[in-house]
Structure formats: C-alpha cells, structure tokens
XYZ file of C-alpha atoms in Angstrom:
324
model
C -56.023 -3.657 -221.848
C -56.946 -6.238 -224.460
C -54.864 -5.342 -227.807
C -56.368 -5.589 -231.787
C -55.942 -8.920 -232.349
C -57.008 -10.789 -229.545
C -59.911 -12.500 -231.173
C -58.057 -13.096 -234.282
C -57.853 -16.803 -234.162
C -56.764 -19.308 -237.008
C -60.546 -20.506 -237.044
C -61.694 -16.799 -237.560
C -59.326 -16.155 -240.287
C -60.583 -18.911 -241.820
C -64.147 -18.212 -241.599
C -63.609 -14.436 -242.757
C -62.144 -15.830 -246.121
C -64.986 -18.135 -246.370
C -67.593 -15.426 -245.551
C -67.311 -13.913 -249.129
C -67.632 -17.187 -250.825
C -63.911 -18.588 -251.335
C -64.138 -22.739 -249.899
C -60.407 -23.092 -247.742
C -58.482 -26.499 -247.430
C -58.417 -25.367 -243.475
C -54.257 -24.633 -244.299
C -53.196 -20.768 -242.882
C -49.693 -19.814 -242.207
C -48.985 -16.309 -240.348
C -46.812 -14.093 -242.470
C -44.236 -12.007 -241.066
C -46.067 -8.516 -240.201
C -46.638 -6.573 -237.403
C -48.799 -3.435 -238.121
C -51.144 -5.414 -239.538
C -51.682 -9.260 -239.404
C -50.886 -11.331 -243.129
C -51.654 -15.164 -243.730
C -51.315 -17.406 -246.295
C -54.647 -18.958 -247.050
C -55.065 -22.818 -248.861
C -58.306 -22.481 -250.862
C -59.377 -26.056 -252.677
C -58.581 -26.314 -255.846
C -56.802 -23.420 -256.201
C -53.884 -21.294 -255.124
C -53.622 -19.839 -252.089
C -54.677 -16.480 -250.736
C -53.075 -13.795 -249.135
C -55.159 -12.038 -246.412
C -54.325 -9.280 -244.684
C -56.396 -7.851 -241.401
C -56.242 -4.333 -241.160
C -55.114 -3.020 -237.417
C -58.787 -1.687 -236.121
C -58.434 1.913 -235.864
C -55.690 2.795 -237.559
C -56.973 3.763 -241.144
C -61.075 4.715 -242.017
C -62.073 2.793 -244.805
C -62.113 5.832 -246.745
C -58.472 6.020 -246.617
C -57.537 1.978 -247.232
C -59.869 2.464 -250.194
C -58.003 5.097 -251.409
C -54.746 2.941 -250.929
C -56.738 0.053 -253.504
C -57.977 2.800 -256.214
C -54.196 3.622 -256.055
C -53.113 0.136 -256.134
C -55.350 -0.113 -259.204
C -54.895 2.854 -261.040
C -51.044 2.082 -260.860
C -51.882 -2.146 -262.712
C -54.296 -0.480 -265.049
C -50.970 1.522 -266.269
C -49.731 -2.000 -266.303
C -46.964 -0.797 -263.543
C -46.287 -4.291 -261.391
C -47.978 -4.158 -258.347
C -49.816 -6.961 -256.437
C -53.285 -5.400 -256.126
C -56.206 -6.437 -254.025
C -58.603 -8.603 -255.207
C -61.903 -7.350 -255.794
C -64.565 -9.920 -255.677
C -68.380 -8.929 -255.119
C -67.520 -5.663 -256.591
C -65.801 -5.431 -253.276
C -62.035 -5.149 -252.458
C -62.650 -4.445 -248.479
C -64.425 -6.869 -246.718
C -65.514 -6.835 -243.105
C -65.839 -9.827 -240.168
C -66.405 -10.211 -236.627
C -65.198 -6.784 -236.424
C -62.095 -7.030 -238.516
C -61.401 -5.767 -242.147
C -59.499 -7.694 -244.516
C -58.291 -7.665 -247.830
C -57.313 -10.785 -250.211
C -54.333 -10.369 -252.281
C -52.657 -12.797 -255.094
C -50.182 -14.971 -253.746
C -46.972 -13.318 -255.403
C -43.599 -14.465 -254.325
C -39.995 -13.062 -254.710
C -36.576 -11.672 -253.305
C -35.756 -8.602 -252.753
C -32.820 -6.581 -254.965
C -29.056 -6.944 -253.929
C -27.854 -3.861 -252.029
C -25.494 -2.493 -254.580
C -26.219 -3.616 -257.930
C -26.575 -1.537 -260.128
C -28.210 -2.693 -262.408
C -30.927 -3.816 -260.368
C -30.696 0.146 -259.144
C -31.712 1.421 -262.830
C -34.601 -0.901 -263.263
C -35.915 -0.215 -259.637
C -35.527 3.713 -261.018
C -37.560 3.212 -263.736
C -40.464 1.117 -261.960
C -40.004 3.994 -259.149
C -40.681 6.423 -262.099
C -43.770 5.350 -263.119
C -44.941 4.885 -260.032
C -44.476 8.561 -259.276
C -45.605 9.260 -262.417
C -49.192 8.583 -262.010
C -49.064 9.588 -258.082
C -47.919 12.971 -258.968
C -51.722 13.109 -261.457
C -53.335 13.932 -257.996
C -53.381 13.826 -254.409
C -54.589 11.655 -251.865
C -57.840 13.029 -250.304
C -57.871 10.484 -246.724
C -54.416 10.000 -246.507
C -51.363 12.301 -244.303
C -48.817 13.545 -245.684
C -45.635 13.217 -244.543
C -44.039 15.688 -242.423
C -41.798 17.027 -239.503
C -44.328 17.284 -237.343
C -46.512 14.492 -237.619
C -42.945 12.156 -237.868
C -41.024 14.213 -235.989
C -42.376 16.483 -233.116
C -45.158 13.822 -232.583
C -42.935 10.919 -232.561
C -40.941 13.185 -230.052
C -43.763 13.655 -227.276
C -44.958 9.682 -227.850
C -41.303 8.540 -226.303
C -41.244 10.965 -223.741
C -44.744 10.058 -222.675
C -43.826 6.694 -223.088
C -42.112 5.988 -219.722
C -39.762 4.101 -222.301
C -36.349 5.760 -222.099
C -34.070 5.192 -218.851
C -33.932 8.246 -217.187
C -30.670 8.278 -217.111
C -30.491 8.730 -220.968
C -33.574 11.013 -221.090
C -32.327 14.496 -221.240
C -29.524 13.487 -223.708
C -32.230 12.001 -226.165
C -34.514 15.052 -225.541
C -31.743 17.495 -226.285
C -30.278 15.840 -229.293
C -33.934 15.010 -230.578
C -34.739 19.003 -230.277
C -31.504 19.546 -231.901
C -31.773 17.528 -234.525
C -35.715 18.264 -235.445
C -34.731 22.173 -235.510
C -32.684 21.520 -238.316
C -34.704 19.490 -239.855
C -37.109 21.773 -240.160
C -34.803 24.663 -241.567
C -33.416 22.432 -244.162
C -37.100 21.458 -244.825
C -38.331 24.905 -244.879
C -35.243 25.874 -247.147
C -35.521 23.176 -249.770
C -37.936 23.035 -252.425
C -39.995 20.123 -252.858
C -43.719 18.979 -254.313
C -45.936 16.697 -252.604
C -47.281 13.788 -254.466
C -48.925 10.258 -253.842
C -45.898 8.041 -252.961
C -45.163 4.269 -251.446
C -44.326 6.038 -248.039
C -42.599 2.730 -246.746
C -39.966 1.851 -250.240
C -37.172 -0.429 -248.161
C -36.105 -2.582 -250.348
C -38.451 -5.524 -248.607
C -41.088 -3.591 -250.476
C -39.601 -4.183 -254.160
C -39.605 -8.018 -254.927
C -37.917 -9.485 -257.905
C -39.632 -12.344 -259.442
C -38.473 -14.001 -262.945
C -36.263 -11.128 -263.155
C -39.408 -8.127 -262.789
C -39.517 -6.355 -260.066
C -42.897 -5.848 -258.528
C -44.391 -3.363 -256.093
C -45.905 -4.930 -252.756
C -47.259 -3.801 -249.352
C -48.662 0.015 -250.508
C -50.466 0.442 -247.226
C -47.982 3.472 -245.770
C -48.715 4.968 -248.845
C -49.270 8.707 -248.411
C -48.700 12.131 -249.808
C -44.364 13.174 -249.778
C -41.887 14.021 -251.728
C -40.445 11.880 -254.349
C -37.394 11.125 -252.738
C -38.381 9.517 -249.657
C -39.533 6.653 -252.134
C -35.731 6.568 -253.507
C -33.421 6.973 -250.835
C -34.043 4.060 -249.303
C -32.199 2.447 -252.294
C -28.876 3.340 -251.442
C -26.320 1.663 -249.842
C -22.565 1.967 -248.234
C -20.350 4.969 -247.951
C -21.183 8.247 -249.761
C -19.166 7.488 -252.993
C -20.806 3.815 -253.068
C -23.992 6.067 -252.674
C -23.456 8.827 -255.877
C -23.035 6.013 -257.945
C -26.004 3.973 -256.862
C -27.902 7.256 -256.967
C -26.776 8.051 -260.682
C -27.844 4.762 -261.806
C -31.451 5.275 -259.593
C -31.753 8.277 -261.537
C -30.663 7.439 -265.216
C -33.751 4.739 -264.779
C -36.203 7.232 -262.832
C -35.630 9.983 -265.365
C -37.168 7.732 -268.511
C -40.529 8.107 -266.887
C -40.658 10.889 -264.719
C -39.102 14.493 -263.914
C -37.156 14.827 -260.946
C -36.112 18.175 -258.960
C -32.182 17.558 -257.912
C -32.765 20.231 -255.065
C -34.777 17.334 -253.580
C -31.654 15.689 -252.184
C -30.984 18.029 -249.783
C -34.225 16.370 -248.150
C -32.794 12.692 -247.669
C -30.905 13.364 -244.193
C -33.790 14.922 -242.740
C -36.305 12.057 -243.827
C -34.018 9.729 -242.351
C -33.550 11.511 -239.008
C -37.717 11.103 -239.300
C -37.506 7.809 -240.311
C -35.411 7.040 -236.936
C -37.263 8.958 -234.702
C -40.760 7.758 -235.968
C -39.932 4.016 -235.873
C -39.073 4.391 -231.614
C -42.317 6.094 -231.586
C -44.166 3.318 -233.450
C -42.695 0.706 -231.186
C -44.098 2.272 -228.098
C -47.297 3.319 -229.518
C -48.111 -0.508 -230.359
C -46.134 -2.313 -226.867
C -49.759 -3.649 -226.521
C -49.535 -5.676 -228.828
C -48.090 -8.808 -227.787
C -46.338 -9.014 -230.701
C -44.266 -6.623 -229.746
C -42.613 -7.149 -226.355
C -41.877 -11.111 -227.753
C -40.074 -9.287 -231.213
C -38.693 -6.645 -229.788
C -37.411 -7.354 -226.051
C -34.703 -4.962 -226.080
C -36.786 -1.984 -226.199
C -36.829 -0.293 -223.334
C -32.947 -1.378 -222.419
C -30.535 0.664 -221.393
C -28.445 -0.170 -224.169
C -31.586 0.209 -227.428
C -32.180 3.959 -226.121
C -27.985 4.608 -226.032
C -27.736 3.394 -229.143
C -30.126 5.556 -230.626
C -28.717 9.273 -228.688
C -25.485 8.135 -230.344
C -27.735 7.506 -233.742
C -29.208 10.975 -233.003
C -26.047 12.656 -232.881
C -24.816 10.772 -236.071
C -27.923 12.006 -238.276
C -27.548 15.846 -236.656
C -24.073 15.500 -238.182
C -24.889 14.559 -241.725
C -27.679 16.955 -241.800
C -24.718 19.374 -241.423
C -22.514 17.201 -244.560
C -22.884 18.649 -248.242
C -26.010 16.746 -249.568
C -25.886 14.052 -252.815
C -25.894 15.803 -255.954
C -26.440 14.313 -259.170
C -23.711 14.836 -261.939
C-alpha cells in the first residue's frame, strides 16, 4: 500500500511553490515533521519560505481553513503567532494532489523547563490566546475527548497486531482501568470547551528576541483550557505548584480560569499517552515511521508503556494541583 507522500519529491515541492507565482533559487531543506511534511523553501531575492503539505485525508479543507481564520483572528489581536500567508486571496493552495500552505520563515528556541519567569510570560500569551478561542467554537474541528483519545486510541492498538502478546492482556486491563477513571473524574469535574492549541509542548512556544511566539496550530481543536497549560510544567509535584502559580499569575491578566479544571490534567495525560501509541500505528505506513521509530512494536516500547499505564492510574488516584 503506497503511503501520502510517495509522490512528494523535492522537484514537486518546488514546483507547488512556484505554481502560485513565488520564483525559488531550487534550495529546499525537509523540516523535522511527521504528520505532515515542512520544508524550507529559497525564493530569489528574498527570504525563504516555509511550506507545509497537509497529510491527504486527514483534515477537509473546511476544517484547515478554520485552523487559518483562527490563526488570523488570533495576529489581528496582535497575539504572536506565525500565520499563513495569504497570497491570491488564498491561504490554501492545492498541487498534484497535495495541499500546502506557505508560512513566514520564523525562527527560535523553545522556553527552559523551569523558569519561571519564562512560565508567567508563556501564561499571559496562553491567556490571550484562550481569550479569543473561548469568543466561539470551532464548527469543522473535534473536540477533545475520552472517547475519541481514549476508547478509540484503545481499539486502534489492539487492532494493530502491534503489542506482543505476551504483554497484551496486561495493557488491555490497565488501559480499561485507567480509561474508567478517566471518565468518572471527567464526568465529575467541571469544565467549558473552547477553541484551544490542542498540541501546547513546549516545541510549540518559540522564544525569539526574548517574545515568545505561537507556532504549528494545526491540532488545534475544541478542549478545555488546561490541556493548553499543563504541558508547561515540569519536575516533582512541588517543582510543579510553583511553576503552575507563576503559569497562572500570567494567564489570569488576560483571561478567567476555573481552578476545578485541574482535577482534569491526569486524565488528559493518561489520553495524551494512550493516543500517541495509537497515532504511531495508525501512520506505520508511512515510511517515516518504521526508520524514526524502530522500537515500536518491541517487546520492551509496549512494557514500558503497561508500567506507564499503571503510573498514570496511580496519579489519577493522587490529590490534584490546586492553586493557592
């Protein structure tokens, strides 16, 4: 089975950039990316181009259209983001089959697990950002949930043929285990739905001349507002309640946050763990895949992640973060 990107050469990357009228020095690099496929693009006389090819199939264009207009209503609130470019009226293009988007070249590093000060500003940027995706909801876009990231990550390993089978009922039975309660500390927590990042690891948060900037928006979705913050926090739980009081000190300047929301950040990791085995088998296609991640599959990947299993049931069962 041929996989999305077969036909993607160089020379076709080059001539989809060149389709809408930009003239290229014949200079792409591959960026590092695997859902999608990102390169750096020389254009003469000018700086160079990001482009990113959109995996066929995986979003309509309604919905990566509705990932720009957010992308745009968040700069037009001057909130740094790199935004598409829109050129021909257009900010989705389309070649041999393949959509793509061209983005600013915008460089940076990402902030130092830890600091704290870093921590308050990446607060506040996180506040506005939430600020103007809690206005309205995404119309084309999921929302993030148990089942969709849970119980549906669940049946994609098992159906996978991925898991030794000597590990398989111990992954089964923790992963039931561990998406029951879940869902009852889900179902028992109150929490509001809004337009989010959806993907907010610190990779996702570059720091340029001391600004931090928002890249990479295309996981964004419908969740609650702390899946977008917990990702912040580092080290042991003390480390972690002061990381999260300076995360909040910043948020709170630009947007309200519900504290009973915390009780939410062990489940959306236990989601977070489960989802990412499921996205590695759903895309083994891919030959980017097997060559970046051989050890899925092993004996020892699918061990590790039982005992990871059983770790996460166990903190869902801990006294959440509070805020004081």
């Amino acid at each position: 089975m041929s996989h999305p990107f077969e036909t993607l050469t160089p020379d076709l990357v080059l001539d989809a950039v060149e389709s809408i009228g930009f003239l290229s020095d014949a200079r792409v690099l591959a960026l590092n990316s695997y859902e999608n496929r990102v390169y750096q693009v020389g254009i003469e006389d000018a700086e160079p181009l990001i482009a990113k090819f959109y995996r066929p199939q995986r979003w309509t264009n309604e919905a990566i259209l509705e990932e720009h207009r957010f992308t745009f209503e968040l700069a037009d609130c001057e909130v740094p983001v790199v935004a598409p470019l829109i050129h021909n009226g257009e900010s989705l293009h389309e070649h041999a089959g393949f959509r793509f988007t061209l983005f600013p070249r915008r460089g940076g590093r990402a902030p130092e697990p830890g600091n704290l000060d870093q921590l308050y500003r990446l607060g506040q940027l996180l506040g506005r950002l939430h600020a103007i995706g809690a206005t309205r909801p995404f119309e084309h876009r999921e929302a993030l949930g148990v089942k969709n990231f849970g119980h549906d990550s669940l049946a994609t390993v098992l159906q996978s043929g991925f898991v030794p089978r000597s590990l398989l009922p111990a992954y089964e039975s923790v992963a039931r285990d561990l998406l029951k309660r879940v869902e009852d500390v889900y179902a028992a927590t109150p929490h509001q739905n809004i337009r989010m990042h959806g993907d907010c690891h610190p990779g996702n948060m570059m720091c340029r001349d001391e600004v931090f900037h928002i890249v990479d928006l295309d996981d964004c979705r419908m969740g609650p507002a702390v899946q977008d913050l917990w990702m912040m926090l580092a080290g042991d739980r003390q480390e972690c309640l002061g990381q999260l009081s300076e995360l909040m000190d910043g948020y709170r300047e630009f947007h309200d946050f519900d504290p009973r929301e915390l009780a939410l950040i062990e489940p959306l990791r236990a989601l977070r763990l489960m989802h990412y085995s499921a996205w590695l088998a759903r895309r083994w296609d891919d030959p980017a895949f097997p060559r970046s991640f051989p050890w899925f599959g092993s004996e020892r990947y699918w061990g590790d992640q039982v005992l990871a299993l059983r770790e996460q049931l166990a903190a869902l069962n801990e006294e959440p973060l509070k805020l004081f």
